[in-house]
Amino acid sequence: MTISFTRWPEELVSQYRKKGYWINKPLTDLILKGDDDKVAIVCTGRVSAHSTEEHRTFTYRDLREQSSVLAYFLAQNLGVSEGDTVLVQLPNIAEFYIVYFALMKLGAVPVNALFSHNERELRSYSEQVNPTVFIGSNTHKLFSDDAFATELKKLSPNLEHFLLVEVSEWAMSIDTVLTKAIETKQHALESIFAMQLQRDEHTVSGEVAFFQLSGGSTGTPKLIPRTHNDYYFSIRRSAEICELTSDERYLCALPCAHNYPMSSPGAFGVFWAGGTVYMAPSPEPQACLDLIEKYRITMAALVPPAAAMWVDALESSMSASNSSASFKPDGVRQLDSLRLIQVGGAKLSDSLARRIPQTLGCQLQQVLGMAEGLVNYTRLDDDIETIMTTQGRPMCSLDEVKVVDEVGNEVTNGEAGELVTRGPYTIRGYYNAPEHNRQVFDEGGFYYTGDLVRQDERGYLTVVGRDKDQINRGGEKIAAEEVENLLLKHELIMHSALVSMPDKTMGEKSCAFIVPKLKTHTLKSVGLRKYLRTHGIADYKIPDRFEFIDTLPLTHVGKPNKVMLRQIISERLNKER
Ligand code: AMP
Ligand code: DBH
């Protein structure tokens, strides 16, 4: 019935409850507060390939009712029940939240794949959780016909049903469910309401609500079990720190399934506060700036490359229309509704940080978070230097944070070391991954983040590097091992090593060093990209560059020396410049 996961020790559970951090309410609670007629979601993304660009509006009543109607359908017609897992892959459209809360109402446990995920990622999630239902969209190339669905079905013994947002020949449609249910709506609402009343909230809220995704550093993407209690706390505390009210108009332009726009404080924080979420298909600056003006958006969450694009777009339009150096931030566009831009997911440079408030005319907040839990924020009343140069401090006093050296000893304030943490909303283990858990959690339950940071005497963190085998491509995380393993399956490749290389817009891009089996090889970047695509990995994981070398430099323990490889590629890039 429930999903197994590594629990917090009992004495901490009581402490978290006593302090009012864990309130024993399920996540369905998040959407109860907003007034019936208040707009909860404005969806600007296209629902299907044929849909017009008209924006769709959903009130809190719609969100509550449609998620109940869908829940009723899933239970009655597809037999979905408590503890069942469901694989979901939706773009930035309102249905993402309707589906999410429908599943929460049933106690079904979703994995929300990113829309950029491809065959390999979906196969892996499917194998790990054995879902009973897949919910997706045929705007994704994998679901334009039923070929991949058929394959997924073979792979997952429990997978019986496919539900797409739009009408298709081979799957049921959410759209039809919601439209057809008009006659049975009252009955559906009552049934789901009765079902909710029967559930023991106290018990339910301590259990796994859904799986978050880890950027990872291993061969297979790891799943993160988040409970109602811990996630709900993280959302409420984030909403408090960001001072959300029911007047908030939040722009969700990052992938909605990502932990950051979902919970830091994200759309869920906004629902909890009774505000409105505006969904954009992507952070593309012109469209987003148009939305900010049109809807008088108050807040948006960005990753550094998106922030850079917005600032560049505004600066160039300002210099085109106003040749004097002293322009008003809203001189060209009416952006005065904006109060807060959050930037997180990857390191923000001091120089870009300073341009953000200048150009957008609003406050900046830096966010250092992770789907595993811990989130750090700069506070709204912090001094400018802190906001520009740090990635904030933990959101609550029970977040335990240590900065440690290679052997696990704490370093002194101001010195660099690995960030390790535990607390009321940081997981104690990945799902079903005992071996990996032994590597990244210690006996005390501390999570070793792989982030190299400095902490000042006030507790503020500044990210200075990384000690995990991961590339952070402008906020999109790539586990090196996953790509390397695939490359190694290529018949002409002997060794491969994926490392980061500096990039002006993305911060980092990925470079694959390849040792071919034969000296007289005919391997080419184009061919290797094609090869990886045929293996169905997400596009953002495909190396931006390939370097062919005779041997890999090794460390003294015989592993590829990635420090040296990063140096080699940096030097090459410098020379090319
Ligand atoms: P994930 O575990 O996939 O959720 O990714 C979380 C990781 O993203 C963190 O452990 C950091 O490596 C990185 N990250 C998130 N926010 C920031 C930030 N503001 N600055 C630098 N790195 C960040
Ligand atoms: O990068 C992240 O995973 C992230 C960044 C900011 C995150 O999970 C979050 C805030 O909650």
Coordinates of C-alpha atoms and ligand atoms in Angstrom, one line a residue:
M1 CA 0.0 0.0 0.0
T2 CA 2.7 2.5 0.9
I3 CA 6.1 3.1 -0.7
S4 CA 9.1 2.0 1.3
F5 CA 11.6 4.7 2.1
T6 CA 14.3 5.6 4.7
R7 CA 12.4 7.2 7.5
W8 CA 13.6 9.9 9.8
P9 CA 14.4 8.7 13.4
E10 CA 11.3 8.7 15.7
E11 CA 12.7 11.4 18.1
L12 CA 13.2 13.8 15.2
V13 CA 9.8 13.1 13.8
S14 CA 8.3 14.1 17.2
Q15 CA 10.4 17.2 17.3
Y16 CA 9.4 18.2 13.7
R17 CA 5.8 17.7 14.7
K18 CA 6.0 19.4 18.0
K19 CA 7.7 22.5 16.4
G20 CA 4.8 22.6 13.9
Y21 CA 7.1 21.9 11.0
W22 CA 5.2 18.7 10.1
I23 CA 1.6 19.4 10.4
N24 CA 0.2 16.0 9.4
K25 CA -1.7 17.3 6.5
P26 CA -1.5 15.7 3.0
L27 CA -0.4 17.8 0.0
T28 CA -4.1 17.9 -1.2
D29 CA -4.4 20.6 1.5
L30 CA -2.3 23.0 -0.7
I31 CA -5.2 23.9 -2.9
L32 CA -7.9 24.3 -0.3
K33 CA -7.3 27.9 0.7
G34 CA -7.8 29.8 -2.6
D35 CA -11.2 31.4 -3.0
D36 CA -13.6 29.6 -5.3
D37 CA -13.6 32.3 -8.0
K38 CA -10.0 33.3 -7.7
V39 CA -7.9 32.4 -10.7
A40 CA -5.4 29.7 -9.7
I41 CA -3.8 29.1 -13.1
V42 CA -3.5 30.9 -16.4
C43 CA -2.1 28.5 -18.9
T44 CA -0.4 30.1 -21.9
G45 CA 1.1 26.9 -23.3
R46 CA -0.3 25.0 -26.2
V47 CA -2.2 21.9 -25.3
S48 CA -2.0 20.1 -28.6
A49 CA -0.4 20.6 -31.9
H50 CA -3.6 22.0 -33.3
S51 CA -4.7 24.3 -30.4
T52 CA -4.8 28.0 -30.8
E53 CA -2.8 30.2 -28.6
E54 CA -5.7 31.3 -26.5
H55 CA -4.8 31.5 -22.8
R56 CA -6.8 29.2 -20.6
T57 CA -7.9 30.2 -17.1
F58 CA -8.6 27.9 -14.1
T59 CA -10.1 29.1 -10.9
Y60 CA -9.5 27.4 -7.6
R61 CA -12.9 25.9 -7.9
D62 CA -11.9 24.5 -11.3
L63 CA -8.6 23.1 -9.9
R64 CA -10.3 21.5 -7.0
E65 CA -13.2 20.1 -9.0
Q66 CA -11.3 19.0 -12.1
S67 CA -8.7 17.2 -9.9
S68 CA -11.6 15.4 -8.1
V69 CA -13.3 14.5 -11.4
L70 CA -10.1 13.1 -12.8
A71 CA -9.4 11.3 -9.5
Y72 CA -12.8 9.7 -9.7
F73 CA -12.2 8.6 -13.3
L74 CA -8.8 7.1 -12.5
A75 CA -10.2 5.2 -9.5
Q76 CA -13.5 4.0 -11.1
N77 CA -12.3 3.3 -14.7
L78 CA -8.7 2.6 -14.4
G79 CA -8.6 1.0 -10.9
V80 CA -6.0 3.4 -9.6
S81 CA -5.8 3.1 -5.8
E82 CA -3.7 4.2 -2.9
G83 CA 0.0 3.3 -3.2
D84 CA -0.2 2.8 -7.0
T85 CA 2.6 4.5 -8.9
V86 CA 1.9 6.6 -12.0
L87 CA 4.3 7.9 -14.6
V88 CA 3.5 11.4 -15.7
Q89 CA 5.2 13.5 -18.4
L90 CA 3.5 16.8 -19.2
P91 CA 4.8 20.1 -20.5
N92 CA 4.0 23.4 -18.8
I93 CA 0.2 23.2 -19.0
A94 CA -2.4 23.4 -16.3
E95 CA -3.1 19.7 -16.6
F96 CA 0.1 19.1 -14.8
Y97 CA -1.4 20.4 -11.6
I98 CA -4.8 18.9 -12.2
V99 CA -3.2 15.5 -12.6
Y100 CA -0.9 16.0 -9.7
F101 CA -3.7 16.8 -7.2
A102 CA -5.9 14.1 -8.7
L103 CA -3.2 11.6 -7.8
M104 CA -2.7 13.1 -4.4
K105 CA -6.4 12.7 -3.7
L106 CA -6.2 9.0 -4.4
G107 CA -2.9 8.5 -2.6
A108 CA -1.4 7.4 -5.9
V109 CA 2.3 8.2 -6.2
P110 CA 3.6 9.9 -9.3
V111 CA 7.0 10.2 -10.9
N112 CA 6.9 13.5 -12.9
A113 CA 9.4 13.1 -15.7
L114 CA 10.6 16.2 -17.3
F115 CA 9.2 17.0 -20.7
S116 CA 12.7 17.0 -22.1
H117 CA 13.1 13.4 -21.0
N118 CA 13.3 10.7 -23.6
E119 CA 13.0 7.0 -24.0
R120 CA 15.9 6.1 -21.7
E121 CA 14.7 8.2 -18.8
L122 CA 11.1 7.0 -19.1
R123 CA 12.2 3.4 -19.4
S124 CA 14.4 3.8 -16.3
Y125 CA 11.6 5.4 -14.2
S126 CA 9.1 2.8 -15.4
E127 CA 11.4 0.0 -14.4
Q128 CA 12.1 1.5 -11.0
V129 CA 8.4 2.1 -10.0
N130 CA 6.4 -0.2 -12.2
P131 CA 3.6 2.3 -12.8
T132 CA 0.0 1.2 -13.5
V133 CA -0.8 4.3 -15.6
F134 CA 1.1 6.6 -17.9
I135 CA -0.2 10.2 -18.3
G136 CA 1.4 12.3 -21.0
S137 CA 0.9 14.4 -24.1
N138 CA 1.1 13.6 -27.8
T139 CA 2.9 16.9 -28.4
H140 CA 5.9 14.8 -27.2
K141 CA 7.5 13.0 -30.1
L142 CA 7.5 9.7 -28.2
F143 CA 3.7 9.7 -27.9
S144 CA 2.7 10.9 -31.4
D145 CA 1.8 7.2 -32.0
D146 CA 1.6 4.1 -29.8
A147 CA 5.0 2.6 -30.7
F148 CA 6.8 3.6 -27.6
A149 CA 3.8 3.2 -25.4
T150 CA 3.6 -0.5 -26.5
E151 CA 7.3 -0.9 -25.6
L152 CA 6.8 0.7 -22.1
K153 CA 3.9 -1.7 -21.5
K154 CA 6.0 -4.7 -22.2
L155 CA 8.6 -3.4 -19.8
S156 CA 6.3 -2.7 -16.9
P157 CA 4.1 -5.6 -16.0
N158 CA 1.6 -3.4 -14.2
L159 CA 1.3 -0.7 -16.9
E160 CA -2.2 -1.0 -18.5
H161 CA -3.5 2.4 -19.2
F162 CA -2.4 5.4 -21.2
L163 CA -4.0 8.7 -20.7
L164 CA -3.1 11.7 -22.9
V165 CA -4.1 15.3 -22.5
E166 CA -5.6 15.4 -25.9
V167 CA -7.8 13.1 -27.9
S168 CA -5.9 10.4 -29.9
E169 CA -6.6 7.2 -31.6
W170 CA -4.8 4.9 -29.2
A171 CA -5.2 6.4 -25.7
M172 CA -7.9 7.9 -23.5
S173 CA -7.9 11.7 -23.1
I174 CA -8.0 13.8 -20.0
D175 CA -9.9 16.4 -22.0
T176 CA -12.7 13.9 -22.8
V177 CA -12.8 12.8 -19.1
L178 CA -13.2 16.4 -17.9
T179 CA -15.7 17.3 -20.6
K180 CA -17.8 14.2 -20.5
A181 CA -17.9 14.1 -16.7
I182 CA -20.4 17.0 -16.6
E183 CA -23.4 14.7 -15.9
T184 CA -21.6 12.7 -13.3
K185 CA -19.6 15.5 -11.8
Q186 CA -21.6 15.9 -8.6
H187 CA -21.3 12.2 -7.9
A188 CA -17.6 12.3 -8.6
L189 CA -17.1 15.2 -6.3
E190 CA -19.0 13.6 -3.5
S191 CA -17.3 10.3 -3.8
I192 CA -13.8 11.8 -3.7
F193 CA -14.8 14.0 -0.8
A194 CA -16.1 11.0 1.1
M195 CA -12.9 9.1 0.3
Q196 CA -10.8 12.0 1.7
L197 CA -12.8 12.0 4.9
Q198 CA -12.0 8.3 5.4
R199 CA -8.3 8.7 5.0
D200 CA -6.3 9.1 8.2
E201 CA -4.4 12.3 7.5
H202 CA -2.0 11.8 10.3
T203 CA -0.8 8.4 8.9
V204 CA -1.0 9.4 5.2
S205 CA 1.1 12.6 5.7
G206 CA 4.1 10.7 7.0
E207 CA 4.2 8.6 3.8
V208 CA 5.7 9.1 0.3
A209 CA 3.5 11.5 -1.7
F210 CA 5.5 11.4 -4.9
F211 CA 9.0 11.0 -6.4
Q212 CA 11.2 13.9 -7.2
L213 CA 14.0 13.4 -9.8
S214 CA 17.6 13.7 -9.0
G215 CA 20.1 15.3 -11.4
G216 CA 22.3 12.4 -10.2
S217 CA 25.8 11.4 -10.7
T218 CA 25.3 7.7 -11.4
G219 CA 24.5 5.5 -14.4
T220 CA 20.7 5.4 -13.7
P221 CA 18.6 8.4 -12.7
K222 CA 17.7 8.1 -9.0
L223 CA 14.3 8.8 -7.6
I224 CA 13.7 10.9 -4.5
P225 CA 10.9 9.9 -2.2
R226 CA 9.2 13.0 -0.8
T227 CA 6.6 12.7 1.9
H228 CA 3.6 14.9 2.4
N229 CA 4.9 16.3 5.7
D230 CA 8.4 17.1 4.6
Y231 CA 7.4 18.6 1.2
Y232 CA 4.5 20.6 2.6
F233 CA 6.9 22.1 5.2
S234 CA 9.4 23.1 2.6
I235 CA 6.7 24.8 0.6
R236 CA 5.2 26.7 3.5
R237 CA 8.5 27.9 4.8
S238 CA 9.6 28.9 1.3
A239 CA 6.3 30.9 0.9
E240 CA 6.9 32.7 4.2
I241 CA 10.5 33.6 3.3
C242 CA 9.4 34.9 -0.1
E243 CA 6.5 36.7 1.5
L244 CA 3.8 35.3 -0.8
T245 CA 0.3 36.6 -0.5
S246 CA -2.9 35.9 -2.4
D247 CA -1.9 38.9 -4.6
E248 CA 1.0 37.0 -6.0
R249 CA 1.1 36.5 -9.8
Y250 CA 3.9 34.0 -10.3
L251 CA 5.4 33.2 -13.7
C252 CA 6.3 29.5 -14.1
A253 CA 8.6 29.4 -17.1
L254 CA 11.0 26.7 -16.0
P255 CA 9.8 23.0 -16.4
C256 CA 6.9 22.7 -14.0
A257 CA 7.9 19.3 -12.8
H258 CA 11.3 20.6 -11.5
N259 CA 11.6 20.9 -7.8
Y260 CA 12.4 24.6 -7.9
P261 CA 9.4 26.0 -9.7
M262 CA 7.2 23.4 -7.9
S263 CA 8.2 24.1 -4.3
S264 CA 10.8 26.9 -3.8
P265 CA 8.1 28.3 -3.2
G266 CA 7.0 27.7 -6.8
A267 CA 3.5 27.0 -8.0
F268 CA 2.7 25.0 -4.9
G269 CA 3.7 27.9 -2.6
V270 CA 1.5 30.2 -4.7
F271 CA -1.5 27.8 -4.4
W272 CA -0.9 27.6 -0.7
A273 CA -1.0 31.4 -0.5
G274 CA -4.1 31.6 -2.8
G275 CA -2.3 33.5 -5.6
T276 CA -2.2 32.9 -9.3
V277 CA 0.3 30.8 -11.4
Y278 CA 1.0 31.9 -15.0
M279 CA 2.4 29.1 -17.0
A280 CA 4.7 29.8 -19.9
P281 CA 6.1 27.1 -22.2
S282 CA 9.7 28.3 -21.7
P283 CA 11.7 31.1 -20.3
E284 CA 12.1 32.7 -23.8
P285 CA 12.5 36.4 -23.0
Q286 CA 10.2 38.1 -25.4
A287 CA 7.2 35.9 -24.7
C288 CA 7.9 36.1 -20.9
L289 CA 8.4 39.8 -20.9
D290 CA 5.1 40.2 -22.8
L291 CA 3.4 38.0 -20.2
I292 CA 4.9 40.1 -17.3
E293 CA 3.4 43.2 -18.9
K294 CA 0.1 41.7 -19.9
Y295 CA -0.7 40.1 -16.5
R296 CA 1.3 42.3 -14.2
I297 CA 3.4 39.4 -13.0
T298 CA 5.0 39.9 -9.5
M299 CA 7.5 37.1 -9.3
A300 CA 9.4 34.7 -11.5
A301 CA 11.9 31.9 -10.9
L302 CA 14.8 31.6 -13.3
V303 CA 18.1 29.7 -13.9
P304 CA 21.2 31.9 -14.7
P305 CA 21.1 31.4 -18.5
A306 CA 17.5 32.5 -18.6
A307 CA 18.2 35.5 -16.4
A308 CA 21.0 36.4 -18.7
M309 CA 18.7 36.2 -21.8
W310 CA 16.1 38.4 -20.1
V311 CA 18.7 41.0 -19.1
D312 CA 20.3 41.0 -22.5
A313 CA 17.0 41.3 -24.3
L314 CA 16.0 44.3 -22.1
E315 CA 19.4 46.0 -22.3
S316 CA 19.4 45.8 -26.0
S317 CA 15.9 47.1 -26.4
M318 CA 16.7 49.9 -24.0
S319 CA 19.8 50.9 -25.8
A320 CA 18.0 50.8 -29.1
S321 CA 15.2 53.1 -27.9
N322 CA 17.1 55.3 -25.5
S323 CA 20.7 56.2 -26.3
S324 CA 21.3 58.0 -23.0
A325 CA 23.0 55.9 -20.4
S326 CA 20.6 56.7 -17.6
F327 CA 17.4 54.8 -18.6
K328 CA 14.6 54.0 -16.3
P329 CA 14.2 50.2 -15.8
D330 CA 10.7 50.3 -17.1
G331 CA 11.6 52.8 -19.8
V332 CA 10.6 50.5 -22.6
R333 CA 8.4 47.9 -21.0
Q334 CA 6.0 48.3 -18.1
L335 CA 7.7 45.8 -15.8
D336 CA 6.9 47.7 -12.6
S337 CA 4.6 45.0 -11.3
L338 CA 7.7 42.7 -10.8
R339 CA 8.8 42.6 -7.2
L340 CA 11.1 39.5 -7.1
I341 CA 13.2 37.5 -9.5
Q342 CA 14.7 34.3 -8.1
V343 CA 17.8 32.8 -9.6
G344 CA 19.0 29.3 -8.7
G345 CA 19.8 25.9 -10.1
A346 CA 23.3 26.8 -11.1
K347 CA 25.9 29.4 -10.0
L348 CA 25.0 33.0 -10.7
S349 CA 28.0 35.2 -11.4
D350 CA 28.3 38.4 -9.3
S351 CA 28.3 40.4 -12.5
L352 CA 25.1 39.0 -13.8
A353 CA 23.6 39.2 -10.3
R354 CA 24.2 43.0 -10.3
R355 CA 22.6 43.5 -13.7
I356 CA 19.3 41.8 -12.7
P357 CA 17.9 44.4 -10.3
Q358 CA 19.3 47.2 -12.4
T359 CA 17.6 46.1 -15.6
L360 CA 14.5 44.5 -14.3
G361 CA 13.9 47.1 -11.7
C362 CA 13.1 44.5 -9.0
Q363 CA 14.7 42.6 -6.2
L364 CA 16.9 39.6 -6.7
Q365 CA 16.8 36.4 -4.6
Q366 CA 19.4 33.7 -4.9
V367 CA 18.3 30.1 -4.3
L368 CA 20.6 27.1 -3.8
G369 CA 18.3 24.1 -3.7
M370 CA 18.1 20.4 -4.4
A371 CA 15.4 18.0 -5.1
E372 CA 16.8 15.9 -2.2
G373 CA 15.7 18.6 0.2
L374 CA 17.8 21.5 1.6
V375 CA 16.9 24.9 0.1
N376 CA 18.9 28.1 0.9
Y377 CA 17.6 31.6 0.2
T378 CA 18.9 35.0 0.4
R379 CA 16.3 36.9 2.4
L380 CA 14.3 39.8 1.1
D381 CA 15.8 42.2 3.7
D382 CA 19.4 41.1 3.3
D383 CA 22.0 43.7 2.4
I384 CA 22.9 44.1 -1.3
E385 CA 26.3 42.5 -1.0
T386 CA 24.8 39.3 0.6
I387 CA 22.2 39.0 -2.2
M388 CA 24.7 39.6 -4.9
T389 CA 27.5 37.3 -3.7
T390 CA 26.0 34.4 -1.7
Q391 CA 23.5 31.7 -2.5
G392 CA 21.6 32.3 0.8
R393 CA 21.3 30.4 4.0
P394 CA 19.1 27.4 5.0
M395 CA 15.4 28.1 5.3
C396 CA 15.0 26.8 8.8
S397 CA 16.8 26.5 12.1
L398 CA 16.5 22.7 12.1
D399 CA 18.5 22.4 8.9
E400 CA 21.8 21.1 10.0
V401 CA 24.5 22.1 7.6
K402 CA 28.2 21.2 7.8
V403 CA 31.1 22.0 5.5
V404 CA 33.6 19.2 5.6
D405 CA 37.0 18.3 4.1
E406 CA 37.8 15.0 2.3
V407 CA 37.9 13.0 5.4
G408 CA 34.7 14.4 6.8
N409 CA 36.1 16.8 9.3
E410 CA 34.4 20.2 9.5
V411 CA 36.5 23.1 8.1
T412 CA 36.6 26.5 9.7
N413 CA 34.2 29.3 8.6
G414 CA 35.2 30.7 5.3
E415 CA 37.1 27.7 4.1
A416 CA 35.9 25.6 1.2
G417 CA 34.6 22.1 1.7
E418 CA 31.7 19.8 0.8
L419 CA 28.2 20.8 1.9
V420 CA 26.6 18.0 4.0
T421 CA 23.1 18.3 5.5
R422 CA 20.2 16.7 7.2
G423 CA 16.9 18.2 8.4
P424 CA 13.1 18.2 8.4
Y425 CA 12.7 18.1 4.6
T426 CA 16.0 16.5 3.4
I427 CA 15.6 12.8 2.4
R428 CA 17.5 10.1 4.3
G429 CA 17.9 7.9 1.2
Y430 CA 17.1 7.6 -2.5
Y431 CA 14.4 5.1 -3.5
N432 CA 15.6 1.6 -3.7
A433 CA 19.3 2.4 -4.0
P434 CA 21.1 0.9 -1.0
E435 CA 24.5 0.9 -2.6
H436 CA 24.4 4.5 -3.7
N437 CA 22.8 5.5 -0.4
R438 CA 25.8 4.1 1.4
Q439 CA 28.0 6.4 -0.6
V440 CA 26.1 9.6 -0.2
F441 CA 24.5 9.3 3.3
D442 CA 26.5 8.7 6.5
E443 CA 25.3 6.8 9.5
G444 CA 24.0 10.0 11.1
G445 CA 21.7 10.5 8.0
F446 CA 23.7 13.4 6.6
Y447 CA 23.4 13.8 2.8
Y448 CA 26.7 14.5 1.0
T449 CA 25.6 17.0 -1.6
G450 CA 28.8 17.0 -3.7
D451 CA 28.6 20.8 -3.7
L452 CA 31.8 22.6 -2.6
V453 CA 30.9 25.7 -0.7
R454 CA 32.1 28.3 1.8
Q455 CA 30.0 29.2 4.7
D456 CA 30.4 32.6 6.5
E457 CA 29.9 33.2 10.2
R458 CA 26.3 34.1 9.6
G459 CA 25.6 30.8 7.9
Y460 CA 25.4 32.1 4.3
L461 CA 26.7 29.7 1.7
T462 CA 28.6 30.5 -1.5
V463 CA 29.1 27.8 -4.0
V464 CA 32.7 27.5 -5.2
G465 CA 32.7 24.2 -7.1
R466 CA 31.6 20.6 -7.2
D467 CA 32.9 17.3 -6.1
K468 CA 30.4 15.0 -7.9
D469 CA 30.5 13.5 -11.3
Q470 CA 27.9 15.8 -12.7
I471 CA 27.8 18.6 -15.3
N472 CA 25.4 21.5 -14.5
R473 CA 24.4 22.8 -17.9
G474 CA 22.7 26.0 -16.9
G475 CA 20.6 24.3 -14.3
E476 CA 20.1 21.0 -16.2
K477 CA 22.1 18.3 -14.5
I478 CA 23.9 15.6 -16.4
A479 CA 25.3 12.5 -14.6
A480 CA 28.6 11.9 -16.4
E481 CA 28.4 8.2 -15.8
E482 CA 25.1 7.8 -17.6
V483 CA 26.4 9.3 -20.8
E484 CA 29.8 7.5 -20.5
N485 CA 28.1 4.1 -20.1
L486 CA 26.2 4.6 -23.3
L487 CA 29.3 5.8 -25.2
L488 CA 31.1 2.7 -24.0
K489 CA 28.5 0.5 -25.7
H490 CA 29.6 1.9 -29.0
E491 CA 31.6 -0.7 -30.9
L492 CA 34.4 1.6 -31.8
I493 CA 34.9 3.3 -28.4
M494 CA 37.4 2.0 -25.8
H495 CA 37.1 4.7 -23.1
S496 CA 35.1 7.8 -22.6
A497 CA 35.0 10.6 -20.0
L498 CA 32.4 13.3 -19.8
V499 CA 33.5 16.6 -18.2
S500 CA 32.3 20.2 -18.0
M501 CA 33.7 23.0 -20.1
P502 CA 33.2 26.7 -19.4
D503 CA 30.5 28.4 -21.5
K504 CA 29.6 32.0 -21.6
T505 CA 25.9 31.6 -21.7
M506 CA 25.2 28.2 -20.1
G507 CA 27.9 28.5 -17.4
E508 CA 29.0 25.0 -18.3
K509 CA 28.6 22.7 -21.3
S510 CA 29.6 19.1 -21.6
C511 CA 32.6 17.7 -23.4
A512 CA 33.2 14.0 -24.1
F513 CA 36.7 12.7 -24.3
I514 CA 36.8 9.6 -26.4
V515 CA 39.5 7.0 -26.8
P516 CA 38.7 5.0 -30.0
K517 CA 39.5 1.3 -30.1
L518 CA 41.5 1.8 -33.4
K519 CA 44.1 4.5 -34.1
T520 CA 42.7 4.7 -37.6
H521 CA 39.1 5.4 -36.5
T522 CA 36.5 7.2 -38.4
L523 CA 34.5 8.4 -35.4
K524 CA 32.9 11.9 -35.8
S525 CA 30.9 14.1 -33.5
V526 CA 27.9 14.0 -35.8
G527 CA 27.9 10.3 -35.8
L528 CA 28.2 10.0 -32.1
R529 CA 25.4 12.5 -31.5
K530 CA 23.2 10.4 -33.8
Y531 CA 24.2 7.3 -32.0
L532 CA 23.3 8.7 -28.6
R533 CA 20.0 10.0 -30.0
T534 CA 19.1 6.5 -31.3
H535 CA 19.7 5.3 -27.7
G536 CA 17.0 7.8 -26.7
I537 CA 18.7 10.0 -24.1
A538 CA 17.4 13.5 -23.4
D539 CA 18.8 16.1 -25.8
Y540 CA 20.4 18.2 -23.0
K541 CA 22.6 15.2 -22.1
I542 CA 24.1 14.9 -25.6
P543 CA 27.7 16.2 -25.3
D544 CA 28.2 19.7 -26.7
R545 CA 31.7 18.7 -27.9
F546 CA 33.7 15.5 -28.6
E547 CA 37.5 15.3 -28.3
F548 CA 39.3 12.3 -29.6
I549 CA 42.5 11.3 -27.8
D550 CA 44.9 8.3 -27.7
T551 CA 44.8 7.7 -23.9
L552 CA 42.9 9.2 -20.9
P553 CA 45.1 10.7 -18.2
L554 CA 44.6 8.8 -15.0
T555 CA 44.6 9.6 -11.3
H556 CA 46.8 7.6 -8.9
V557 CA 43.9 5.2 -8.3
G558 CA 43.5 4.6 -12.0
K559 CA 40.4 6.6 -12.7
P560 CA 40.1 9.1 -15.5
N561 CA 41.7 12.3 -14.3
K562 CA 38.8 14.7 -14.9
V563 CA 40.6 17.7 -13.4
M564 CA 43.2 17.4 -16.0
L565 CA 40.6 16.8 -18.8
R566 CA 38.8 19.9 -17.8
Q567 CA 42.1 21.8 -17.9
I568 CA 42.8 20.4 -21.4
I569 CA 39.5 21.4 -22.8
S570 CA 39.6 24.8 -21.2
E571 CA 43.1 25.5 -22.7
R572 CA 41.8 24.4 -26.1
L573 CA 38.8 26.7 -25.9
N574 CA 41.1 29.6 -24.9
K575 CA 43.4 28.9 -27.8
E576 CA 40.4 28.8 -30.2
R577 CA 39.3 32.2 -28.9
Ligands
AMP1 P1 19.4 18.2 -8.0 O1 20.0 17.3 -7.0 O2 19.3 17.6 -9.4 O3 18.1 18.7 -7.6 O4 20.3 19.5 -8.2 C1 20.7 20.2 -7.1 C2 22.1 20.8 -7.4 O5 22.0 21.9 -8.2 C3 22.7 21.2 -6.2 O6 23.3 20.2 -5.4 C4 23.8 22.1 -6.8 O7 24.8 21.4 -7.3 C5 23.1 22.8 -7.9 N1 22.5 24.1 -7.6 C6 21.3 24.4 -7.3 N2 21.1 25.7 -7.0 C7 22.4 26.3 -7.2 C8 22.9 27.6 -7.1 N3 22.1 28.6 -6.7 N4 24.2 27.8 -7.3 C9 25.0 26.7 -7.6 N5 24.6 25.5 -7.8 C10 23.3 25.2 -7.6
DBH2 O1 18.7 22.9 -8.8 C1 17.8 22.5 -8.1 O2 17.5 21.3 -8.0 C2 17.0 23.5 -7.3 C3 17.4 24.9 -7.3 C4 16.6 25.8 -6.6 C5 16.0 23.1 -6.4 O3 15.7 21.8 -6.3 C6 15.3 24.0 -5.7 C7 15.6 25.4 -5.8 O4 14.3 23.6 -4.9

